[in-house]
Coordinates of C-alpha atoms in Angstrom, one line a residue:
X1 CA -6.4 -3.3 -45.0
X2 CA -9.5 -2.0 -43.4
X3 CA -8.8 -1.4 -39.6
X4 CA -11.7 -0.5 -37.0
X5 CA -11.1 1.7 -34.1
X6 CA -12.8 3.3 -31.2
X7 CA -11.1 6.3 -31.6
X8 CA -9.7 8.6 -34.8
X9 CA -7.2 6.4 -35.9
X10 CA -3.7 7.3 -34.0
X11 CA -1.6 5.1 -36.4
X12 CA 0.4 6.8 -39.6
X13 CA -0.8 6.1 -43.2
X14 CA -1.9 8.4 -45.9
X15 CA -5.5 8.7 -45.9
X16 CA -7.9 10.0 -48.6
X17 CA -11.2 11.8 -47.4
X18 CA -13.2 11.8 -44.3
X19 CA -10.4 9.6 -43.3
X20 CA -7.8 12.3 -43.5
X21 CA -9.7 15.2 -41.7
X22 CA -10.5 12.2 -38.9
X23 CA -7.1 11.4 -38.4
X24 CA -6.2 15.0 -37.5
X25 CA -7.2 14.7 -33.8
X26 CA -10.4 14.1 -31.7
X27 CA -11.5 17.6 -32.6
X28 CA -11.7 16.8 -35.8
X29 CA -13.9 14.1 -35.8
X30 CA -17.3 14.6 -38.0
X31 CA -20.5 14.1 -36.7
X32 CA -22.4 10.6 -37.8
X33 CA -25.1 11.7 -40.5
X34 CA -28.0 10.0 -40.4
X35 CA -31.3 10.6 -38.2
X36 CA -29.6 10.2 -35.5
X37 CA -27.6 13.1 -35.9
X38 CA -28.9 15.5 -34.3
X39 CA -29.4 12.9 -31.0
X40 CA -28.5 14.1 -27.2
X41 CA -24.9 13.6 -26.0
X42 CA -26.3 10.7 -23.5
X43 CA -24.7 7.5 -23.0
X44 CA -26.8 4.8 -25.7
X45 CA -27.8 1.6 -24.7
X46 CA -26.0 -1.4 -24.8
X47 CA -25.5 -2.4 -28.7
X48 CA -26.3 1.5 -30.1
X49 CA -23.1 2.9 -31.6
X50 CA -22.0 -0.1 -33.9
X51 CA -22.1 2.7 -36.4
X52 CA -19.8 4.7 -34.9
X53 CA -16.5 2.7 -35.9
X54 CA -14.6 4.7 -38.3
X55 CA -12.5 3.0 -41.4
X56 CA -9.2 4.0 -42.4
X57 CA -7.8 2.7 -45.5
X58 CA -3.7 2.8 -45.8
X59 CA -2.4 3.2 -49.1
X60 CA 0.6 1.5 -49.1
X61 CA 1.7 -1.5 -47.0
X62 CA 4.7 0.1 -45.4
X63 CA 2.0 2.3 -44.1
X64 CA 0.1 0.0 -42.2
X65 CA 0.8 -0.1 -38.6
X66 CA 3.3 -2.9 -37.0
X67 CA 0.8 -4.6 -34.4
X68 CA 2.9 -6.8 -32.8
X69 CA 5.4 -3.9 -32.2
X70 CA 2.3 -1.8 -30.8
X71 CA 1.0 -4.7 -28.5
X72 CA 4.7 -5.4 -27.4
X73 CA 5.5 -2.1 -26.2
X74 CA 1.3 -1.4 -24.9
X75 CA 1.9 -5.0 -22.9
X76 CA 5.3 -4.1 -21.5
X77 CA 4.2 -0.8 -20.8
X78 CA 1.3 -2.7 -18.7
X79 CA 3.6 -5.3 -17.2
X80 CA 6.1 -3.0 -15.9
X81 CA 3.0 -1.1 -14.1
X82 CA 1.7 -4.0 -12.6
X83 CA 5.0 -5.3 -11.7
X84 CA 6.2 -2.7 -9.1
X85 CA 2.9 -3.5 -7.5
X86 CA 3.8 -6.9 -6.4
X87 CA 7.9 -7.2 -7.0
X88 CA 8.4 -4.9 -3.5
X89 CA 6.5 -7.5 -1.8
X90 CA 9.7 -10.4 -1.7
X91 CA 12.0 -7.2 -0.6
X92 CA 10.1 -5.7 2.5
X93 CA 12.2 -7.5 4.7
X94 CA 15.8 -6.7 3.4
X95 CA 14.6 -3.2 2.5
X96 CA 13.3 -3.1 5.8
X97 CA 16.3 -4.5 7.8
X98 CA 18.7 -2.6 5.3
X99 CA 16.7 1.1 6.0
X100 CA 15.4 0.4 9.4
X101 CA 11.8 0.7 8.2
X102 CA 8.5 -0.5 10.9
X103 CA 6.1 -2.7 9.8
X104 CA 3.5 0.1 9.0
X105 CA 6.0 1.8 6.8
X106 CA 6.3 -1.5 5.0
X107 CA 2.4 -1.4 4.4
X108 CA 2.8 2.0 2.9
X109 CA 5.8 1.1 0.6
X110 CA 3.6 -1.1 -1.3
X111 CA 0.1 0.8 -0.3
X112 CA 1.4 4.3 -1.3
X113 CA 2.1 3.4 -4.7
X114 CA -1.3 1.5 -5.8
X115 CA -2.8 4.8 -4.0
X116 CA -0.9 7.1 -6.1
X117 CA -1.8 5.1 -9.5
X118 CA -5.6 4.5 -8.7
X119 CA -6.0 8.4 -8.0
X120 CA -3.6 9.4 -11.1
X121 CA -5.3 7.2 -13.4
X122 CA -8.3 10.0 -14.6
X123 CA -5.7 12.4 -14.7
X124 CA -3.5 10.6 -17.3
X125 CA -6.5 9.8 -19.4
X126 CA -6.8 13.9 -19.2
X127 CA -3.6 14.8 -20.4
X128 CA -4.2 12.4 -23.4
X129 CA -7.4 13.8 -24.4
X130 CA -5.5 17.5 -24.0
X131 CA -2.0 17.0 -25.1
X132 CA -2.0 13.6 -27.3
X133 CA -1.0 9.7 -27.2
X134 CA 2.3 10.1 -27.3
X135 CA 3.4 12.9 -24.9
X136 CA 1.5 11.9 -22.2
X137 CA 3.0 8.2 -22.6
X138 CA 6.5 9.2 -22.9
X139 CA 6.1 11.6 -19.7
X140 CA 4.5 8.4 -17.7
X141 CA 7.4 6.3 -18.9
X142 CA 9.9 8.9 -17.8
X143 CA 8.5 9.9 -14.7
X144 CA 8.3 5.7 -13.6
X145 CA 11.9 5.1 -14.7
X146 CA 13.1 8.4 -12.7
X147 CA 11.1 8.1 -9.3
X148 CA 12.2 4.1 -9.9
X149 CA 16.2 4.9 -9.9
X150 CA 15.4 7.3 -6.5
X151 CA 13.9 4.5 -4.9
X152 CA 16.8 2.6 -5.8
X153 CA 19.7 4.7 -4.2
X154 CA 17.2 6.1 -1.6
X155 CA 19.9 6.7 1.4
X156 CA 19.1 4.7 4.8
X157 CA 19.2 7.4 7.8
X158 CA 16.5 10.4 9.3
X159 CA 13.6 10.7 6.7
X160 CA 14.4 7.5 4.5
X161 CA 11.3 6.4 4.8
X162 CA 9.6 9.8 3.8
X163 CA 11.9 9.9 0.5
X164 CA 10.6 6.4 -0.4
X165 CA 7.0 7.1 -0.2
X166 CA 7.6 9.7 -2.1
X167 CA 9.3 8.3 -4.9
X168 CA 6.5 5.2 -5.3
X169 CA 3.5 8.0 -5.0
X170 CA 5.7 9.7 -8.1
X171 CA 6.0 6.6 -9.3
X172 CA 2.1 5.3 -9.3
X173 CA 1.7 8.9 -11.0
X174 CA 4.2 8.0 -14.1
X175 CA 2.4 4.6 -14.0
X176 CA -1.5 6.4 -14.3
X177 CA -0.2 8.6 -17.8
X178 CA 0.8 5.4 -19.1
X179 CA -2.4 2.9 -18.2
X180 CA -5.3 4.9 -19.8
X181 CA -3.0 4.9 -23.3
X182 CA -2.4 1.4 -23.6
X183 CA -5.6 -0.2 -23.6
X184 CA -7.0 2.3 -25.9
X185 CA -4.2 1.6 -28.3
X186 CA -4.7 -1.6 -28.1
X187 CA -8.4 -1.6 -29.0
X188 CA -7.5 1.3 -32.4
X189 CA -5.5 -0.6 -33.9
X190 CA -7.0 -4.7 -33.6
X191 CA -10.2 -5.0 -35.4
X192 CA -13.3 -5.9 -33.7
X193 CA -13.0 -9.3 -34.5
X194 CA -9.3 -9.5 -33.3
X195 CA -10.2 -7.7 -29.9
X196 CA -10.5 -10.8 -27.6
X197 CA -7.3 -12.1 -28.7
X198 CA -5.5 -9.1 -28.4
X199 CA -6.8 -8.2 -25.1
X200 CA -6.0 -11.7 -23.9
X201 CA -2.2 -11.3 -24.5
X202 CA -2.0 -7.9 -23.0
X203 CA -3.9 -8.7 -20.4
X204 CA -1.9 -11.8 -20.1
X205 CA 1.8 -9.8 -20.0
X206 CA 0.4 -7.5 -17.8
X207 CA -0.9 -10.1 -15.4
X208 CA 2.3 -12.5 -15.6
X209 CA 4.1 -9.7 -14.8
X210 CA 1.5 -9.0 -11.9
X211 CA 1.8 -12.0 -10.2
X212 CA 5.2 -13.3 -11.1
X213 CA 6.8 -9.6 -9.5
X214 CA 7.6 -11.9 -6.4
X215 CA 9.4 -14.7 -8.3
X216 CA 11.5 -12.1 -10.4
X217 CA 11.9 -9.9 -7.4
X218 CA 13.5 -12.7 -5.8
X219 CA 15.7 -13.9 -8.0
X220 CA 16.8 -9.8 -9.0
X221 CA 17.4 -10.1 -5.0
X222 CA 19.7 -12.7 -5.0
X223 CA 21.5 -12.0 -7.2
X224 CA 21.9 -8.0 -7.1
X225 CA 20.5 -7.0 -4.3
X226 CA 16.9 -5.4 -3.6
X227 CA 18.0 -2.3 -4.9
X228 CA 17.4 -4.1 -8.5
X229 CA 14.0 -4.5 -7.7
X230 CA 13.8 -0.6 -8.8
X231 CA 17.0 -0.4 -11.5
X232 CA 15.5 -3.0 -13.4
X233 CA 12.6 -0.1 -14.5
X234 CA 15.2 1.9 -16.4
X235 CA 16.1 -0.7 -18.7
X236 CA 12.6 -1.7 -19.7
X237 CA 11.2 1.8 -19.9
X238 CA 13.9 2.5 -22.4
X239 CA 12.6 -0.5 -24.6
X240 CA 9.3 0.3 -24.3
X241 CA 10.3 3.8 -26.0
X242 CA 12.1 2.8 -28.6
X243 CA 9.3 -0.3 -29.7
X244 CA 6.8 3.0 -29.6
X245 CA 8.9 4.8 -31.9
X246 CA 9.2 2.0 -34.6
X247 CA 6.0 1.5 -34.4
X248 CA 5.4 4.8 -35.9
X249 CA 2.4 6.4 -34.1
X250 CA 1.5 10.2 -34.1
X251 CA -0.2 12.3 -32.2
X252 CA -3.6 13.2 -31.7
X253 CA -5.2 15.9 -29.3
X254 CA -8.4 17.5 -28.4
X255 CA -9.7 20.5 -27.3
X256 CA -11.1 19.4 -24.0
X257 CA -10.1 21.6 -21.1
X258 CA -8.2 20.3 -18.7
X259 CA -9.5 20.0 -14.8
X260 CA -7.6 20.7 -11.7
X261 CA -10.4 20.4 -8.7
X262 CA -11.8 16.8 -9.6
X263 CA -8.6 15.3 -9.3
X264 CA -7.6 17.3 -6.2
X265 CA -10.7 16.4 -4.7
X266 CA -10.6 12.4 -6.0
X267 CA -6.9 12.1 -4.5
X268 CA -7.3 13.4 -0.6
X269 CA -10.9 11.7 -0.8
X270 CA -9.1 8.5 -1.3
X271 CA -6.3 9.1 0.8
X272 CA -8.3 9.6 4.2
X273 CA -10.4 6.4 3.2
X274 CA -7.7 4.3 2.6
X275 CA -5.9 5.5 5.6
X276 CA -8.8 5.6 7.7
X277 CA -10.2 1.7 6.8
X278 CA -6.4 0.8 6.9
X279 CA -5.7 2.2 10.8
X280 CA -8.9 1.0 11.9
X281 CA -7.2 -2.3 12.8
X282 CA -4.8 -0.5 14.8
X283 CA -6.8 2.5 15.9
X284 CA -10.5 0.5 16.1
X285 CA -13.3 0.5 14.2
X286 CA -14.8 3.0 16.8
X287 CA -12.2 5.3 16.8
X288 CA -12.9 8.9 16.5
X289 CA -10.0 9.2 13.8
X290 CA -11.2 6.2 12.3
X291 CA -14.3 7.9 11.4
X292 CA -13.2 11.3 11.0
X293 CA -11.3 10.0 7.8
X294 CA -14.0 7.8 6.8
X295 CA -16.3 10.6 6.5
X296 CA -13.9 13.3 5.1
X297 CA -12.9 11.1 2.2
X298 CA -16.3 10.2 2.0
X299 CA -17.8 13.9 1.3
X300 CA -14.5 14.6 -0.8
X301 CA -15.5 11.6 -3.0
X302 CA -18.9 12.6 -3.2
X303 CA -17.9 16.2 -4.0
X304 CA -15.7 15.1 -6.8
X305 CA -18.2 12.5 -8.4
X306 CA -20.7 15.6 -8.2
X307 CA -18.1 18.1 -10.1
X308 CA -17.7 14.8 -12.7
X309 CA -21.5 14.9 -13.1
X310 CA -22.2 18.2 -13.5
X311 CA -19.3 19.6 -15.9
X312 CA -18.6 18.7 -19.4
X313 CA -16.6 16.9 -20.4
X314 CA -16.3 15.1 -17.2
X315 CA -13.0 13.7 -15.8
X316 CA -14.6 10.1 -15.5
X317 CA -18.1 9.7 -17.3
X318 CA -19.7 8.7 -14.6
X319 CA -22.6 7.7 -16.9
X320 CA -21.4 4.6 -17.8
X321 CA -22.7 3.2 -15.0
X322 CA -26.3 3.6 -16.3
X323 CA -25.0 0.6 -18.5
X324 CA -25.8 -2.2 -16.4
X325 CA -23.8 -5.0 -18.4
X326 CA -20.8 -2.2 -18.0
X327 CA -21.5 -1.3 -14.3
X328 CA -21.7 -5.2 -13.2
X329 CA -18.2 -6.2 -15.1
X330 CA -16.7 -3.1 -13.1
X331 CA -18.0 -4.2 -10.0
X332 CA -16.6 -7.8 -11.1
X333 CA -12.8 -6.3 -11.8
X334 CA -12.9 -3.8 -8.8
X335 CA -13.4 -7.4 -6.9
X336 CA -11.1 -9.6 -8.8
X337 CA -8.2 -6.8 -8.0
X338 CA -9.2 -6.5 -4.6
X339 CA -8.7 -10.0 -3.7
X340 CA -5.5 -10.6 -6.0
X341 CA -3.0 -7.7 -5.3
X342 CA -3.5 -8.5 -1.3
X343 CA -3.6 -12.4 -1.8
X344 CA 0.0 -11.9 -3.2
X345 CA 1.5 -9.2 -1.2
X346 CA 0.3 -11.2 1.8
X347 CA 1.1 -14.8 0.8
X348 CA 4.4 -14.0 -0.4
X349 CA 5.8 -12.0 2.8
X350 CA 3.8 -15.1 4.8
X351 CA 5.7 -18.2 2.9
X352 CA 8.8 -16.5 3.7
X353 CA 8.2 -15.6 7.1
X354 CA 6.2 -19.2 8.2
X355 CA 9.4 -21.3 6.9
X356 CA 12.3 -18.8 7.5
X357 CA 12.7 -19.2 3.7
X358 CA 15.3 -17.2 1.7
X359 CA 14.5 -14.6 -1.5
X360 CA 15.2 -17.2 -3.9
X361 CA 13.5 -20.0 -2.2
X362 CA 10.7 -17.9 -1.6
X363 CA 9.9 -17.2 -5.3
X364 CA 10.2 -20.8 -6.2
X365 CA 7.4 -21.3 -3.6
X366 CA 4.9 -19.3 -5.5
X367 CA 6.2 -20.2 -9.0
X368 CA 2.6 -22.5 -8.6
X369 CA 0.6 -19.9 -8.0
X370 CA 2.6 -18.0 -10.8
X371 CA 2.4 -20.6 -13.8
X372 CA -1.6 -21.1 -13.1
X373 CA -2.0 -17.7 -13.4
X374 CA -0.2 -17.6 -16.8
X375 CA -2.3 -20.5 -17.7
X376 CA -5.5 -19.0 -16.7
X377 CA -4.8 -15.8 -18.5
X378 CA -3.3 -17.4 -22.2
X379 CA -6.6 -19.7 -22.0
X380 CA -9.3 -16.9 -21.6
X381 CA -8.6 -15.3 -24.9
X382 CA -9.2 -19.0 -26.6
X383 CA -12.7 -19.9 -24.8
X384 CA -13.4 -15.8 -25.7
X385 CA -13.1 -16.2 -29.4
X386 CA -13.7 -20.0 -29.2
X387 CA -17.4 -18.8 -27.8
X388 CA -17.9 -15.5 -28.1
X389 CA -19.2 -15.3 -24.7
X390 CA -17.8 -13.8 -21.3
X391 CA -20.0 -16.1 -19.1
X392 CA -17.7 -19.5 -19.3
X393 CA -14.3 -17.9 -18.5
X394 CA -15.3 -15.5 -16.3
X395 CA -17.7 -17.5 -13.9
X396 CA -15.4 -20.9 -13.8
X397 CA -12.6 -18.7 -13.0
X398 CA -14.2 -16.9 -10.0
X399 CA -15.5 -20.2 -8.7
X400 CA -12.4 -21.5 -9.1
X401 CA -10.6 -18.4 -7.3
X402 CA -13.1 -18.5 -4.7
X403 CA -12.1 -22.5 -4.1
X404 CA -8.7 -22.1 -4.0
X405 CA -8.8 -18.9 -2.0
X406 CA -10.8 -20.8 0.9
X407 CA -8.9 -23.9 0.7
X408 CA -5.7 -22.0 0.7
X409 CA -6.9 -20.1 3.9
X410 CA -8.3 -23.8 5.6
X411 CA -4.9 -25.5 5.1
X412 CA -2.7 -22.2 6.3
X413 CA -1.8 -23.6 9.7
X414 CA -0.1 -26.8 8.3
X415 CA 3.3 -27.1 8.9
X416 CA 3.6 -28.8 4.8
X417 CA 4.0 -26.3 2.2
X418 CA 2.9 -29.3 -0.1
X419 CA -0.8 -29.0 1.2
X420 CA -0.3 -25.5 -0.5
X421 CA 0.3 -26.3 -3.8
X422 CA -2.7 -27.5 -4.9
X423 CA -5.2 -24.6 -3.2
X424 CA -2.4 -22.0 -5.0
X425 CA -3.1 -23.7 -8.4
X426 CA -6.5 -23.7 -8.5
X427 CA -6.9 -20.1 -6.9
X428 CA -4.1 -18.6 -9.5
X429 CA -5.7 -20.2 -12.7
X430 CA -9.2 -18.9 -11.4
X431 CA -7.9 -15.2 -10.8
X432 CA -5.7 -15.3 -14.2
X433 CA -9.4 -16.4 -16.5
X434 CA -11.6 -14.0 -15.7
X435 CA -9.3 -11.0 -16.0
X436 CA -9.0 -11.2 -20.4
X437 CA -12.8 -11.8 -20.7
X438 CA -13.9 -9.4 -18.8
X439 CA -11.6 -6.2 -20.4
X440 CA -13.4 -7.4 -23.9
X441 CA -16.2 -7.5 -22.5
X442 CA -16.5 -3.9 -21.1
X443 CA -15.3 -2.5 -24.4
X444 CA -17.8 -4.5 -26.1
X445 CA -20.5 -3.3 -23.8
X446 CA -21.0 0.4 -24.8
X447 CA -20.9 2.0 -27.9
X448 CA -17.7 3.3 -30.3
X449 CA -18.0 6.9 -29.0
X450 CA -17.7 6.1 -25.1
X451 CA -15.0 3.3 -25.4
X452 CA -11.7 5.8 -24.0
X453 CA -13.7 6.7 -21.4
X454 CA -14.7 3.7 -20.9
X455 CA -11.5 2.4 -20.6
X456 CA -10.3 5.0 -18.6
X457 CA -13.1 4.3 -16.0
X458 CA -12.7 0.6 -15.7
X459 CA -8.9 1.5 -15.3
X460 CA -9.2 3.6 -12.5
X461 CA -12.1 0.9 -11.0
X462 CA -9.5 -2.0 -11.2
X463 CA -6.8 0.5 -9.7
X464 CA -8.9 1.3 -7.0
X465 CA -9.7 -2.3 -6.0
X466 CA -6.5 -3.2 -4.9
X467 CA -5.8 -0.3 -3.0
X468 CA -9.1 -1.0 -1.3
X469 CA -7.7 -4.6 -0.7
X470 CA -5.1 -4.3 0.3
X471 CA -6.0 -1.5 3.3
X472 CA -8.7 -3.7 4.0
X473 CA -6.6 -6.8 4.5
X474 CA -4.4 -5.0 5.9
X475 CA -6.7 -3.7 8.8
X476 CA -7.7 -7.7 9.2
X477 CA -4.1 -8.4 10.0
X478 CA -3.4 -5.8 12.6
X479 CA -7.2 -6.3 14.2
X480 CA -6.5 -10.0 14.5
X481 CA -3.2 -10.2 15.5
X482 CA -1.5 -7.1 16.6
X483 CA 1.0 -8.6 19.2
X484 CA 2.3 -11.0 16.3
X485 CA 2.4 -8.4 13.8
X486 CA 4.8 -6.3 16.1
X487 CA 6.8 -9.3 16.4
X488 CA 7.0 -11.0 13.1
X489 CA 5.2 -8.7 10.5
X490 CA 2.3 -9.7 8.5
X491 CA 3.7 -13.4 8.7
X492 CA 2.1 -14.7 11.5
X493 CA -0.7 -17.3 10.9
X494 CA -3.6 -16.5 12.9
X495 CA -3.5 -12.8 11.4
X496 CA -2.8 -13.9 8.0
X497 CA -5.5 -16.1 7.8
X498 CA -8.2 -14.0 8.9
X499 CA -6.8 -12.0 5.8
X500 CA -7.7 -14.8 3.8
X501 CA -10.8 -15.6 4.6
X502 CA -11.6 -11.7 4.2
X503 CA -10.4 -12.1 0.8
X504 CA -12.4 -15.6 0.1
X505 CA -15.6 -13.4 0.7
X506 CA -14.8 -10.7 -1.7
X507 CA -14.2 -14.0 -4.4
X508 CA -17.1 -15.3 -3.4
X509 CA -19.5 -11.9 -3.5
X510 CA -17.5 -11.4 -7.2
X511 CA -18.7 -14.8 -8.5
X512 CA -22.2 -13.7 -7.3
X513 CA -22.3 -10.8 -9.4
X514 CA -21.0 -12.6 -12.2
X515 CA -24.0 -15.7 -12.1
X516 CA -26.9 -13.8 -13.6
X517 CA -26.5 -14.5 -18.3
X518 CA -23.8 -12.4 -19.9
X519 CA -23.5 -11.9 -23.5
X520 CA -19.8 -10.5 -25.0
X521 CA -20.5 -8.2 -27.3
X522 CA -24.0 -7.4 -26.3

């Protein structure tokens, strides 16, 4: 079996050759031959690098590796991350009530974590160029399922909800070692041709898991408790393991350095701009501490992207942006997220609160929104390999999200949740479309060579988005109704919907983006 794969392969099998001195590590890698040898290090143009694939050849079949094993565990891995960003959403209010938290610590139970991964995210794909696949994984995996049992005996009294923050920032970190891995896993051991459809169902995992964290957070709810909500990590992070470990993958490292001041820099950056766009609904958009954050996070940023520019090798290559095809289906994701993660933290804590619903009932209410999403997702990967183009799935589903997103936000004031339904369908089968597509087509964009950091970027891009969302939705709520989020949370309509509509435009400027010809694999 001849496999393809971005990187050296990371997958045991006895190799004969160049292939055996590849397989060693990144370090080991030989330089192409050719005329082209002897070339600068700077990023090619779109379609250079097809050369670049290496081939391994296993001599035996016991040797080859288990794929479904790999994408199992790589998807799970992925679900479980994206899970704990929306399952906290149905159990705000009886973690809340049960730990006497406000509603702006309830933001930052949810906001802290999605900060945490976004910024972490470089730094996990660090640690696996310096210390390997597999050690960085299994320390992302351990440190999620440990900061997940804290948060789920966290004590309620003085300082619970310090401990809790605490826990999901530790938490987003263990989910940022394991994010950069999977993907890149993923791509190593599929061949080219078997890319879209592997993409699709780990995107797909990862995204049922995304937006059905309400529906199994309420039913762990009422059943267990919303302490389960965090226990139910441990299990999973244990199966996720072991699948690894039959799946028999080694280790591979570089000799890249690792950095210290980038990531320092990239965290606090973020930090004071999240927090800053976030208060300015409380605080004002004129507020001298509004802007005071603004602009330190902004100079940190800018002091961090300047360090990634001028040191080698750079914590993000920051060149891939000089790919245009690469740089628009970033911008794309960045807005996808941005719109999603708040559309169901929002929506969910608003269904409940609008109809004094319970956990349970709750869940079934967005199992509509849930199963279009699922549908969305599993039919991306077929119109990918059915046409071989990103333009079809990707634009019908943002024009689709956008529809549903604005219909959803007209019809919020009606007292029938059956006027919902159909504004939730078409918004979750447009988010769940575009999502697949567009992860094959930003590895398909650059060359072999530049696909883990290219993978690691658009990561830490999609991470970003939703903690941009939701502090941004989050500042529409308190600016628009600050006397009804005192007294009932995010769950009063006039502020919700101005979320909405915020959200509708970020659809709508995503789908713009997305018009102009695409071509996967171009």
């Amino acid at each position: 079996m001849v496999m393809k794969a971005p990187l050296p392969s990371p997958f045991s099998g006895r190799l004969s050759g160049a292939d055996a001195s590849a397989s060693s590590g990144y370090s080991s890698v030989k330089p192409r031959q050719g005329p082209d040898a002897s070339a600068p290090e700077s990023l090619p143009e779109k379609g250079e690098g097809r050369g670049a694939f290496m081939t391994t050849r296993c001599a035996r079949p016991a040797d080859r590796p288990r794929k479904r094993l790999v994408l199992a565990a790589m998807g799970g891995a992925g679900g479980m991350v994206m899970l704990d960003q929306t399952v906290v959403a149905v159990a705000l209010q009886p973690m809340a009530l049960a730990l006497g938290l406000t509603t702006a610590q309830m933001h930052w139970v949810v906001l802290v974590y999605v900060l945490s991964l976004s910024s972490f995210v470089p730094v996990g794909g660090m640690t696996t160029r310096r210390y390997g696949l597999l050690p960085t994984f299994r320390a992302g995996t351990l440190l999620f399922s440990a900061s997940s049992a804290v948060c789920g005996f966290v004590p309620a009294g003085e300082g619970t909800e310090v401990v809790l923050c605490t826990a999901r920032a530790v938490q987003g970190a263990g989910a940022a070692l394991m994010l950069p891995v999977a993907t890149t896993v993923v791509t190593a051991v599929y061949e080219r041709h078997e890319h879209g459809r592997a993409l699709s169902i780990y995107a797909g995992v990862a995204q049922v898991f995304f937006v059905g964290g309400p529906v199994a957070g309420a039913l762990l709810i009422h059943n267990l408790g919303w302490r389960s909500v965090f226990w139910v990590n441990l299990p999973v992070g244990a199966l996720i393991l072991w699948a690894l470990a039959k799946a028999n993958v080694t280790n591979t490292v570089s000799d890249r350095r690792l950095h210290f001041l980038e990531p320092v820099l990239m965290t606090v950056g973020l930090a004071c701009c999240v927090t800053g766009l976030y208060q300015s609904g409380e605080w004002g958009a004129y507020d001298v501490r509004t802007w005071a954050l603004l602009c330190s996070g902004t100079v940190l940023l800018t002091a961090s992207a300047w360090r990634m520019r001028s040191h080698r090798p750079p914590l993000l290559d920051l060149r891939l942006f000089g790919n245009r095809d690469y740089a628009r289906a970033v911008a794309v994701t960045f807005l996808v997220q941005a719109a999603q993660l708040p559309a169901l933290v929002h929506g969910t804590v608003y269904l409940r609160q609008r109809w004094d619903l319970s956990v349970l009932d709750t869940g079934i209410a967005l199992l509509p929104l849930v199963v279009a999403l699922a549908v969305g997702t599993a039919g991306s990967g077929f119109l990918l390999d059915r046409f071989h183009s990103v333009r079809l799935p990707v634009l019908a589903g943002l024009l689709c999200a956008t529809a549903g997103m604005a219909g959803w936000t007209y019809l919020l004031p009606w007292s029938d949740y059956r006027w919902y339904v159909a504004p939730m369908i078409v918004a979750g089968f447009g988010l769940g479309l575009p999502i697949p597509a567009l992860s094959a087509w930003m590895m398909d964009a650059v060359p072999a060579r530049a696909q883990a950091d290219a993978s690691l970027l658009r990561q830490t891009m999609r991470q970003l988005g939703g903690v941009v969302g939701l502090a941004g939705a989050g500042a529409v709520v308190l600016a628009f109704g600050p006397r009804a989020v005192d007294a009932a949370g995010v769950g009063h309509t006039s502020a919700t919907r101005a979320a909405f509509a915020f959200l509708s435009g970020v659809l709508a400027l995503a789908t713009l983006l997305s018009v102009s010809p695409m071509r996967r694999g171009a």
